[in-house]
């Protein structure tokens, strides 16, 4: 039996256009103002990843340059320092490796930059370190010079500690000393770049804490999360003075939503962001933020940012610059080199698509559908690559989504009033399915490159399956549309898939197409083509059926109606009889049936025509109910079955084998009745 699929894959072509107008006013120059975001709503994968994987490194920013110092990676502990400039558009430039390595390998260290110098503080090289190394930063190129060891080392070895610089003082908070987490806080003045004498604060941390992160907002320092026997959700704050003193640490009422250790953090305006980390069971891709309304108080507690990190990770680096946030490396399932940023440099949104532009009869068309819309672009880039991400879920990690269309290059962009157009093609969309989609892009300006997705998502629903059973004959419309003669298998001038009285399908016995046609008053409810063996255990001993038998049911509405049945068989030739099978009588010829040959679409077709009256002996259900059931097909005289017991006459017995020919003739006479 042929099994018909009722689902489809559609081809959807989507085209967008964006009209960008550049207005030049003579004598007037309006500088672009960088808006400071109040929340992290998108992440962009920077084109310039770190040259090597790095985790547990020191990260610092100074004068528009970002530095990655030491750390570890897949090839061992690092002594190198790499640095890159943050370009005018916010993208990370090409990474350079410093000419000078650290004097020794170091990881789990911290890094700070201040007043023209870069500092590497503590860390591990097997045992914990108390060293502080300093390198001068070239004011023109941002390159760090040769490292030198500070005379005033840390009062004790430290790694997994937190550091910050405030009012020319360097502070070291908590950390680990080879024996476990500690609660001490140290500070030292910075004089002409040199680290002065260290002082231990009068007030220790309320708990032994390592792997925390600290941020300074106004005159207060905030210590966020960390490891204190387990991943901590506590947030402490203390006042910091300009004399290097730090006050009593106070526990904030609003804790983080979960314990977080090994996280990164940044401050933007009056908001603190805690990025990624580890909760004791798994790495995190979360970003928690809180607005500090008063010292030690949040406006509305901690909230989860709209956009999560593209990868769950901890022990990487993070900075903020010009209102944007950047992360560097870190540890996920493996060591990372990716650099993520919150910039969306040019493409900021996708135009909303009016429903009338994407619908035809209530749904997106199956086939060559065109969607109108566009992208809003801040600046005309040198090159723009655009593709589309599709998914059947409303909330998706778009940048890591694999259900994507090909990316195609936009036409060259130049001049004013440039019309930018691009298209993406999907050839595996399901019919009658809602899809969410977003434009993905890569912008190239000179040596700068940024990739990401538009910051709003659109949705559409594909139309009802176009290769479903449009005419309700039990055969998929797609199967009927693929029949010979461009879907008109019986050559009546109309698509088989659009006629309830015509059904075409691939004959599973012959492997070629076969078509059933009945009166226009009738509709085909079901059609199968079965082999002789599938029809009955009792095979015809006289005829073969190279195209099987059509087993169908039609509804003609009117009881007692006489239907004209026409069967078309592609790919068979020779002399045939139109024969029928009934369980109680076996196989027999249909009286007054005829066969003929036709040429359809340059193919030879064998055609059988006969009539069946509702409720007659040719109607399998035998009832006058307007419905006709009829298993029949083309029989070709041949060897038939060698089992003489399977001749269709159940009355034959072994004792009468000698008279089988006579009895078979008698049986045939018995079934010759008024077939109409």
XYZ file of C-alpha atoms in Angstrom:
676
model
C 0.000 0.000 0.000
C 1.265 3.460 -0.865
C 1.718 5.696 2.131
C 0.991 9.356 1.411
C 2.845 12.112 3.304
C 0.791 15.156 4.203
C 3.573 17.523 5.145
C 5.677 19.711 2.957
C 8.812 21.731 2.774
C 8.288 25.111 1.241
C 10.552 27.482 -0.535
C 10.431 30.938 0.928
C 12.349 33.743 -0.661
C 12.544 36.855 1.437
C 13.730 40.148 0.099
C 14.348 43.253 2.118
C 15.271 46.710 0.990
C 16.530 49.638 2.956
C 16.629 53.165 1.614
C 19.347 55.178 3.299
C 19.434 58.904 2.764
C 22.513 60.901 3.633
C 21.793 64.575 4.110
C 24.721 66.965 3.791
C 24.239 70.495 5.010
C 26.858 73.023 3.890
C 28.535 74.724 6.825
C 26.739 72.601 9.420
C 28.328 69.696 11.235
C 26.435 67.701 13.846
C 28.640 65.253 15.736
C 27.320 61.775 16.503
C 26.435 61.347 20.142
C 26.985 57.893 21.602
C 23.949 56.935 23.608
C 24.734 55.326 26.952
C 22.719 52.137 27.271
C 20.809 51.422 30.444
C 20.683 47.706 29.827
C 22.486 45.020 27.881
C 20.127 43.931 25.121
C 22.431 42.425 22.502
C 25.842 40.810 22.094
C 28.031 40.986 19.010
C 30.868 38.583 18.266
C 33.849 40.751 17.445
C 35.687 39.879 14.249
C 39.057 40.153 16.016
C 39.185 37.353 18.550
C 42.125 36.949 20.920
C 45.213 35.514 19.180
C 45.232 32.688 21.726
C 42.742 31.238 24.172
C 42.976 32.891 27.593
C 41.424 32.235 30.968
C 42.263 33.575 34.442
C 44.139 36.447 32.802
C 44.445 40.052 33.915
C 42.306 42.476 31.894
C 42.620 46.258 31.837
C 41.694 49.237 29.658
C 43.633 52.471 29.273
C 43.141 55.391 26.917
C 41.123 53.377 24.383
C 43.376 50.316 24.441
C 42.507 46.987 26.041
C 45.149 44.654 27.531
C 45.170 40.914 28.251
C 48.011 39.962 30.592
C 49.201 36.423 31.327
C 46.610 33.777 32.145
C 46.424 30.234 30.875
C 45.150 28.468 27.784
C 45.162 25.225 25.895
C 48.952 25.345 25.486
C 49.847 26.244 29.069
C 50.403 29.323 31.218
C 50.963 32.597 29.369
C 53.761 35.094 29.841
C 52.666 37.236 26.923
C 50.580 40.392 26.859
C 48.337 41.236 23.914
C 46.640 44.551 23.325
C 44.234 46.127 20.820
C 42.760 49.534 20.162
C 39.042 50.142 20.449
C 38.148 51.655 17.087
C 36.023 54.753 16.567
C 32.926 52.665 15.837
C 33.441 50.615 18.987
C 34.863 47.490 17.377
C 37.986 45.843 18.754
C 40.914 46.404 16.404
C 43.615 43.971 15.444
C 45.449 42.397 18.370
C 49.162 43.039 18.820
C 51.548 41.060 21.002
C 53.807 43.039 23.265
C 57.523 42.786 22.615
C 58.052 42.065 26.305
C 56.875 39.006 28.230
C 56.174 38.919 31.933
C 59.275 37.948 33.927
C 57.532 34.709 34.859
C 54.451 32.755 33.926
C 51.411 33.955 35.813
C 47.726 33.105 35.910
C 44.862 33.888 38.304
C 46.374 37.364 38.515
C 44.762 40.779 38.170
C 45.726 43.702 35.950
C 45.190 47.441 36.362
C 46.145 50.437 34.218
C 46.689 53.921 35.640
C 48.416 57.137 34.658
C 50.436 55.656 31.799
C 51.355 52.336 33.419
C 50.105 48.768 33.246
C 50.317 46.576 36.367
C 50.279 42.776 36.786
C 49.387 41.903 40.379
C 49.868 38.571 42.162
C 48.646 35.321 40.626
C 50.124 31.850 40.541
C 53.036 30.100 38.946
C 52.568 26.809 40.705
C 52.695 28.496 44.159
C 50.917 31.774 44.775
C 52.803 35.000 44.046
C 53.183 38.337 45.812
C 54.891 40.050 42.888
C 53.780 43.239 41.167
C 55.121 44.034 37.721
C 54.859 47.400 35.996
C 55.209 48.407 32.321
C 55.009 51.873 30.790
C 52.364 52.370 28.089
C 53.381 54.149 24.891
C 50.967 57.106 24.626
C 51.011 56.971 20.803
C 50.710 53.253 20.065
C 49.357 51.861 23.328
C 52.170 49.310 23.401
C 53.345 48.245 26.880
C 57.066 48.445 27.493
C 59.391 46.162 29.375
C 58.127 44.795 32.678
C 59.917 45.659 35.909
C 59.299 44.274 39.381
C 57.997 46.667 42.014
C 60.061 46.878 45.178
C 56.969 46.961 47.369
C 55.484 43.549 46.755
C 52.148 42.460 48.173
C 52.197 41.888 51.959
C 51.150 38.286 51.294
C 50.794 35.984 48.315
C 47.482 36.335 46.518
C 45.573 34.841 43.620
C 41.857 34.840 42.763
C 41.848 38.284 44.388
C 40.089 41.489 43.311
C 41.799 44.819 42.691
C 40.821 48.391 41.911
C 42.479 51.817 41.762
C 40.821 54.827 43.385
C 42.329 58.272 43.955
C 45.882 57.085 43.220
C 45.661 54.109 45.569
C 45.791 50.455 44.586
C 43.529 48.132 46.593
C 43.718 44.343 46.841
C 40.606 42.661 48.244
C 40.286 39.057 49.450
C 41.624 36.218 47.339
C 43.461 32.997 48.100
C 46.891 32.437 49.687
C 47.528 28.734 48.912
C 45.731 27.788 52.112
C 42.259 29.005 51.183
C 40.219 32.167 50.834
C 41.157 35.186 52.977
C 39.336 38.294 54.219
C 42.130 40.885 54.281
C 42.123 44.170 52.371
C 45.341 46.002 51.458
C 46.010 49.409 49.931
C 49.120 51.220 48.702
C 49.677 54.663 47.168
C 50.841 55.048 43.578
C 53.525 57.727 43.258
C 54.967 58.471 39.818
C 53.908 55.003 38.766
C 55.634 53.216 41.627
C 53.710 51.244 44.239
C 54.249 52.611 47.741
C 54.127 50.967 51.139
C 51.207 48.633 51.746
C 48.714 49.105 54.573
C 46.192 46.576 55.823
C 42.688 48.004 56.279
C 41.271 48.120 59.785
C 38.110 46.374 58.650
C 38.410 42.958 57.095
C 35.817 41.488 54.807
C 32.905 39.887 56.683
C 33.935 36.495 55.270
C 36.871 34.778 53.627
C 36.181 35.385 49.932
C 38.006 34.635 46.687
C 36.902 34.712 43.054
C 34.774 37.798 43.658
C 34.610 40.908 41.514
C 34.649 44.552 42.640
C 33.355 47.805 41.171
C 33.641 51.412 42.349
C 30.647 53.717 42.050
C 30.975 57.254 43.353
C 32.931 56.902 46.623
C 31.896 53.340 47.373
C 33.317 49.978 46.438
C 31.021 46.990 45.891
C 32.217 43.408 46.273
C 30.006 41.043 44.269
C 29.632 37.299 44.772
C 32.721 35.120 44.986
C 33.630 31.882 46.679
C 33.062 31.718 50.438
C 32.899 27.970 51.152
C 30.453 27.934 48.222
C 29.361 30.261 45.446
C 28.133 33.421 47.161
C 25.211 35.662 46.228
C 26.164 38.295 48.804
C 26.996 41.870 47.849
C 29.049 43.990 50.284
C 29.861 47.668 50.061
C 32.207 50.061 51.856
C 33.139 53.724 51.607
C 36.556 54.572 50.128
C 38.401 57.769 51.016
C 41.025 59.677 49.074
C 43.652 58.852 51.724
C 43.628 55.140 50.968
C 41.279 54.242 53.784
C 38.361 51.881 53.357
C 35.442 51.723 55.743
C 33.417 48.974 57.309
C 31.967 46.421 54.909
C 28.171 46.258 54.974
C 25.985 43.524 53.529
C 23.472 44.882 51.021
C 19.842 43.905 51.430
C 19.522 42.928 47.777
C 21.612 39.837 47.074
C 22.387 38.510 43.623
C 19.713 36.154 42.241
C 22.087 33.200 42.700
C 25.556 32.415 43.938
C 28.193 33.535 41.439
C 31.964 33.024 41.524
C 34.548 33.785 38.850
C 32.282 36.366 37.230
C 33.256 39.610 35.523
C 31.643 42.976 36.151
C 31.385 46.520 34.820
C 29.754 49.803 35.839
C 27.826 51.944 33.355
C 26.540 55.205 34.805
C 24.796 54.158 38.018
C 24.296 50.502 37.093
C 26.420 47.508 38.033
C 26.493 44.500 35.717
C 27.645 41.025 36.813
C 28.566 38.922 33.790
C 28.701 35.131 33.576
C 30.430 33.147 36.308
C 29.946 29.795 37.975
C 27.233 28.911 40.498
C 28.861 25.812 41.960
C 27.122 23.475 39.533
C 27.409 25.021 36.093
C 28.834 27.970 34.224
C 26.509 30.867 33.555
C 25.610 33.007 30.566
C 23.519 35.371 32.671
C 24.005 39.100 33.089
C 22.545 40.562 36.283
C 22.183 44.303 36.691
C 21.104 46.677 39.424
C 20.736 50.438 39.546
C 22.338 51.916 42.656
C 19.948 54.597 43.878
C 21.738 55.318 47.164
C 24.989 53.909 48.569
C 24.296 50.242 49.274
C 20.741 50.419 47.922
C 19.308 49.302 44.606
C 16.354 50.932 42.909
C 14.560 47.682 42.072
C 16.855 44.840 43.077
C 18.814 42.727 40.622
C 17.331 41.894 37.244
C 18.313 39.563 34.442
C 19.464 41.412 31.325
C 17.564 40.864 28.106
C 20.542 39.381 26.264
C 22.552 36.547 27.755
C 26.159 35.841 26.877
C 26.538 33.879 23.650
C 28.452 31.266 25.667
C 28.173 30.306 29.322
C 31.600 30.948 30.855
C 33.593 32.168 33.830
C 37.086 33.484 34.663
C 37.398 35.661 31.587
C 37.912 39.410 31.422
C 35.528 42.324 30.937
C 35.733 46.093 30.532
C 33.427 48.948 29.680
C 34.347 51.729 27.284
C 32.240 54.599 25.965
C 29.073 53.025 27.337
C 29.662 49.600 25.799
C 30.697 46.333 27.422
C 33.315 43.857 26.196
C 34.245 40.346 27.362
C 37.481 38.511 26.579
C 38.209 34.786 26.576
C 37.172 32.742 29.586
C 36.428 29.134 30.349
C 33.376 27.436 28.842
C 33.449 23.779 27.849
C 36.948 24.648 26.671
C 39.328 27.603 26.755
C 37.902 30.552 24.823
C 39.385 33.224 22.580
C 36.148 34.924 21.547
C 35.574 38.614 22.186
C 31.980 39.747 22.661
C 30.680 43.291 22.765
C 27.368 45.047 23.219
C 27.901 47.302 20.224
C 25.492 47.231 17.320
C 27.465 49.633 15.166
C 25.226 50.278 12.204
C 22.263 47.956 11.843
C 20.006 48.753 14.758
C 16.591 47.428 13.819
C 14.535 45.672 11.212
C 11.481 47.435 9.853
C 8.165 45.962 10.913
C 6.615 44.075 8.023
C 2.961 44.967 7.318
C 0.786 41.889 7.141
C -0.531 42.795 3.694
C 3.007 42.654 2.340
C 3.554 39.066 3.337
C 0.173 37.424 2.911
C -1.829 36.000 0.071
C -5.216 34.677 1.027
C -4.407 34.821 4.714
C -0.972 33.239 4.855
C 2.522 33.472 3.524
C 2.534 32.000 0.042
C 4.154 28.661 -0.642
C 6.868 29.199 -3.214
C 8.298 32.486 -4.403
C 7.041 34.640 -1.541
C 8.354 38.202 -1.363
C 8.537 40.062 1.949
C 8.978 43.823 1.932
C 10.894 45.582 4.682
C 14.328 46.898 5.478
C 17.070 47.708 7.923
C 17.805 50.965 9.699
C 21.491 51.799 9.291
C 23.326 54.527 11.213
C 26.209 54.906 8.762
C 26.685 53.617 5.264
C 29.330 50.868 5.580
C 31.905 49.949 3.007
C 30.560 46.411 2.789
C 27.505 44.726 4.235
C 26.862 40.988 4.350
C 23.364 39.951 5.331
C 21.603 36.671 5.987
C 18.618 35.472 7.979
C 18.166 33.353 11.078
C 14.936 31.350 11.309
C 13.510 29.368 14.197
C 10.178 27.989 15.339
C 10.676 29.396 18.845
C 10.174 33.019 19.872
C 13.271 33.213 22.097
C 16.432 32.019 20.431
C 20.194 32.385 20.800
C 20.244 33.851 17.321
C 24.006 34.159 16.879
C 24.523 30.449 17.603
C 21.396 29.308 15.799
C 22.073 26.785 13.055
C 18.757 27.154 11.225
C 20.020 29.948 9.020
C 19.755 31.016 5.432
C 22.783 31.551 3.220
C 24.487 34.905 3.589
C 24.665 36.920 0.391
C 26.727 40.002 -0.359
C 24.867 43.253 -0.802
C 25.467 45.257 -3.928
C 28.240 47.832 -3.658
C 27.277 50.724 -1.430
C 28.280 54.202 -2.460
C 26.966 57.751 -2.779
C 23.859 59.387 -1.399
C 20.364 57.895 -1.445
C 21.821 54.430 -1.962
C 19.247 51.673 -2.299
C 20.484 48.612 -0.434
C 18.823 45.308 -1.242
C 19.590 41.746 -0.214
C 17.847 38.404 -0.155
C 18.033 35.081 1.599
C 16.522 31.815 0.465
C 15.140 29.062 2.642
C 14.227 25.752 1.032
C 13.241 23.727 4.088
C 10.446 25.644 5.783
C 7.480 23.624 6.978
C 4.057 24.586 5.770
C 1.426 25.871 8.224
C 4.176 26.798 10.712
C 4.956 29.992 12.597
C 8.543 31.214 12.211
C 10.512 33.862 14.038
C 13.346 35.443 12.090
C 15.929 38.160 12.327
C 18.447 39.695 9.957
C 22.061 38.766 10.654
C 24.774 41.014 9.356
C 28.465 41.725 9.027
C 29.593 45.302 8.493
C 33.036 46.105 7.140
C 34.590 49.570 7.219
C 38.245 49.531 6.260
C 39.993 47.144 8.628
C 37.076 47.105 11.053
C 34.490 44.370 10.980
C 31.438 43.825 13.155
C 28.923 41.015 13.102
C 25.649 40.562 14.899
C 21.904 40.450 14.487
C 19.246 43.114 14.233
C 17.844 43.930 17.644
C 14.222 43.065 16.966
C 12.618 39.890 15.727
C 9.799 39.462 13.237
C 7.439 36.551 12.702
C 5.327 35.043 9.949
C 3.252 31.912 9.438
C 3.526 29.854 6.299
C 0.330 28.957 4.470
C -1.535 25.707 4.845
C 0.485 22.919 3.323
C 0.296 23.327 -0.418
C 1.072 19.689 -0.958
C -1.670 18.615 1.409
C -4.696 16.898 -0.053
C -6.375 19.895 -1.717
C -9.094 17.851 -3.425
C -9.604 15.409 -0.517
C -9.048 12.328 -2.673
C -6.569 10.748 -0.277
C -3.539 11.591 -2.433
C -1.093 14.370 -1.564
C -1.360 17.359 -3.882
C 2.418 17.278 -4.278
C 2.233 13.698 -5.558
C -0.542 14.588 -8.003
C 1.268 17.721 -9.164
C 4.265 15.552 -10.056
C 2.225 13.265 -12.305
C 2.998 13.242 -16.058
C 1.758 15.976 -18.370
C 2.579 18.653 -15.744
C 0.160 17.244 -13.197
C -2.650 16.473 -15.674
C -2.203 12.725 -15.807
C -5.527 11.987 -17.561
C -5.054 14.830 -20.073
C -8.411 16.483 -19.371
C -6.940 19.986 -19.274
C -7.056 20.410 -15.468
C -4.648 19.647 -12.630
C -5.349 16.295 -11.012
C -4.724 17.861 -7.595
C -7.595 20.301 -8.128
C -10.262 17.749 -9.135
C -12.090 15.633 -6.591
C -13.049 13.142 -9.332
C -9.470 12.552 -10.493
C -6.628 11.016 -8.490
C -3.098 10.261 -9.650
C -0.363 8.440 -7.797
C 2.758 6.387 -8.274
C 1.751 2.764 -8.796
C 3.803 0.826 -6.225
C 3.503 -2.346 -8.331
C 4.705 -0.972 -11.679
C 6.660 1.981 -10.329
C 4.925 4.260 -12.859
C 2.075 6.722 -12.467
C -1.555 5.569 -12.556
C -4.671 7.745 -12.686
C -8.273 7.123 -11.656
C -11.043 9.208 -13.217
C -14.773 9.042 -12.355
C -17.821 11.121 -13.235
C -17.716 14.792 -12.255
C -20.741 14.167 -10.006
C -18.641 11.771 -7.953
C -15.713 12.407 -5.646
C -12.889 10.020 -4.875
C -12.636 9.378 -1.141
C -9.700 6.961 -1.185
C -7.396 5.218 -3.619
C -4.820 2.496 -3.171
C -3.093 0.234 -5.654
C -2.383 -3.233 -4.320
C -0.482 -6.154 -5.718
C -2.324 -9.379 -6.340
C -0.847 -10.844 -3.177
C -2.074 -7.879 -1.128
C -5.627 -8.175 -2.474
C -6.170 -11.755 -1.357
C -4.424 -14.928 -0.291
C -6.182 -16.601 -3.241
C -4.327 -15.534 -6.353
C -5.628 -15.565 -9.891
C -4.324 -18.737 -11.523
C -4.880 -17.480 -15.058
C -3.897 -13.810 -15.152
C -1.017 -11.658 -13.972
C -1.469 -8.054 -12.808
C 1.710 -6.116 -13.706
C 0.166 -2.840 -12.529
C -1.775 -4.264 -9.579
C -5.423 -3.557 -8.853
C -6.969 -0.188 -7.978
C -8.822 -0.403 -4.690
C -10.944 2.725 -4.379
C -14.060 4.207 -2.853
C -16.102 6.952 -4.514
C -19.129 8.920 -3.364
C -21.615 9.896 -6.047
C -24.283 11.190 -3.674
C -27.236 9.643 -5.503
C -28.211 6.092 -4.553
C -28.258 3.684 -7.486
C -26.085 5.978 -9.623
C -24.138 4.351 -12.450
C -20.545 5.589 -12.486
C -18.153 5.445 -15.405
C -14.719 4.358 -14.219
C -11.599 5.150 -16.250
C -8.180 3.894 -15.221
C -4.938 5.167 -16.792
C -1.726 3.165 -16.480
C 1.641 4.570 -17.538
C 4.540 2.285 -18.399
C 2.741 -0.971 -19.310
C 1.921 -2.451 -22.705
C 0.306 -5.543 -24.216
C -3.151 -7.127 -24.252
C -5.214 -6.893 -21.085
C -8.611 -7.756 -19.699
C -10.358 -5.582 -17.129
C -10.806 -7.871 -14.160
C -12.316 -7.565 -10.717
C -11.910 -9.396 -7.447
C -14.656 -10.212 -4.941
C -13.994 -12.297 -1.830
C -16.955 -14.594 -2.439
C -16.383 -15.226 -6.135
C -12.679 -14.559 -6.764
C -11.381 -12.957 -9.993
C -13.482 -12.425 -13.110
C -13.695 -10.272 -16.217
C -15.878 -7.170 -16.060
C -18.522 -7.400 -18.755
C -18.636 -4.621 -21.354
C -15.320 -3.185 -20.149
C -12.907 -1.903 -22.767
C -9.221 -1.111 -23.044
C -7.453 1.315 -25.337
C -4.102 2.987 -25.907
C -3.513 6.728 -25.611
C -0.471 8.933 -25.981
C -0.224 11.535 -23.213
C 2.777 13.831 -22.961
C 4.669 11.600 -25.410
C 4.068 8.569 -23.208
C 2.064 5.437 -24.059
C -0.796 4.952 -21.636
C -3.047 1.909 -21.271
C -6.637 2.991 -20.515
C -9.421 0.828 -19.056
C -13.067 1.961 -19.056
C -16.108 0.313 -17.482
C -19.246 1.127 -15.511
C -20.362 0.234 -12.011
C -23.848 0.702 -10.645
C -24.238 1.558 -6.960
C -25.449 -1.566 -5.136
C -24.773 -3.937 -8.052
C -22.564 -7.009 -8.007
C -19.593 -4.857 -9.017
C -20.068 -2.627 -5.949
C -18.124 -4.364 -3.220
C -20.353 -3.151 -0.362
C -23.490 -4.243 -2.263
C -25.543 -1.401 -0.778
C -27.511 1.301 -2.585
C -26.005 4.155 -0.605
C -24.433 6.446 -3.207
C -20.963 5.027 -2.482
C -19.104 2.539 -4.659
C -16.184 0.341 -3.646
C -14.343 -1.384 -6.443
C -11.055 -3.300 -6.483
C -10.303 -3.838 -10.171
C -7.381 -3.726 -12.572
C -5.797 -4.926 -15.787
C -5.142 -8.667 -16.014
C -2.745 -10.088 -18.570
C -3.085 -13.723 -19.578
C -0.049 -15.621 -18.367
C 1.212 -18.481 -16.275
C -0.564 -17.239 -13.182
C -0.147 -19.124 -9.942
C 1.097 -22.703 -9.892
C -1.053 -23.388 -6.839
C -4.260 -24.659 -8.362
C -6.050 -24.278 -5.069
C -5.746 -20.456 -5.439
C -7.906 -20.078 -8.567
C -10.607 -17.972 -6.979
C -13.201 -20.726 -6.625
C -13.267 -21.974 -3.081
C -15.492 -24.934 -4.098
C -12.656 -26.698 -5.906
C -11.283 -29.711 -4.068
C -8.435 -32.071 -4.658
C -10.849 -34.799 -5.715
C -12.080 -32.661 -8.638
C -8.702 -31.562 -9.972
C -9.177 -33.706 -13.058
C -12.251 -31.654 -13.883
C -10.844 -28.238 -12.927
C -11.206 -26.770 -16.395
C -14.883 -27.748 -16.558
C -15.610 -26.474 -13.054
C -13.778 -23.204 -13.743
C -15.926 -22.664 -16.824
C -19.019 -23.351 -14.761
C -17.877 -20.923 -12.109
C -17.374 -18.220 -14.706
C -20.897 -18.804 -16.031
C -22.325 -18.470 -12.527
C -20.859 -15.038 -12.036
C -21.914 -13.652 -15.411
C -24.922 -11.667 -14.384
C -26.388 -8.335 -15.107
C -23.326 -6.251 -14.311
C -25.193 -3.028 -14.704
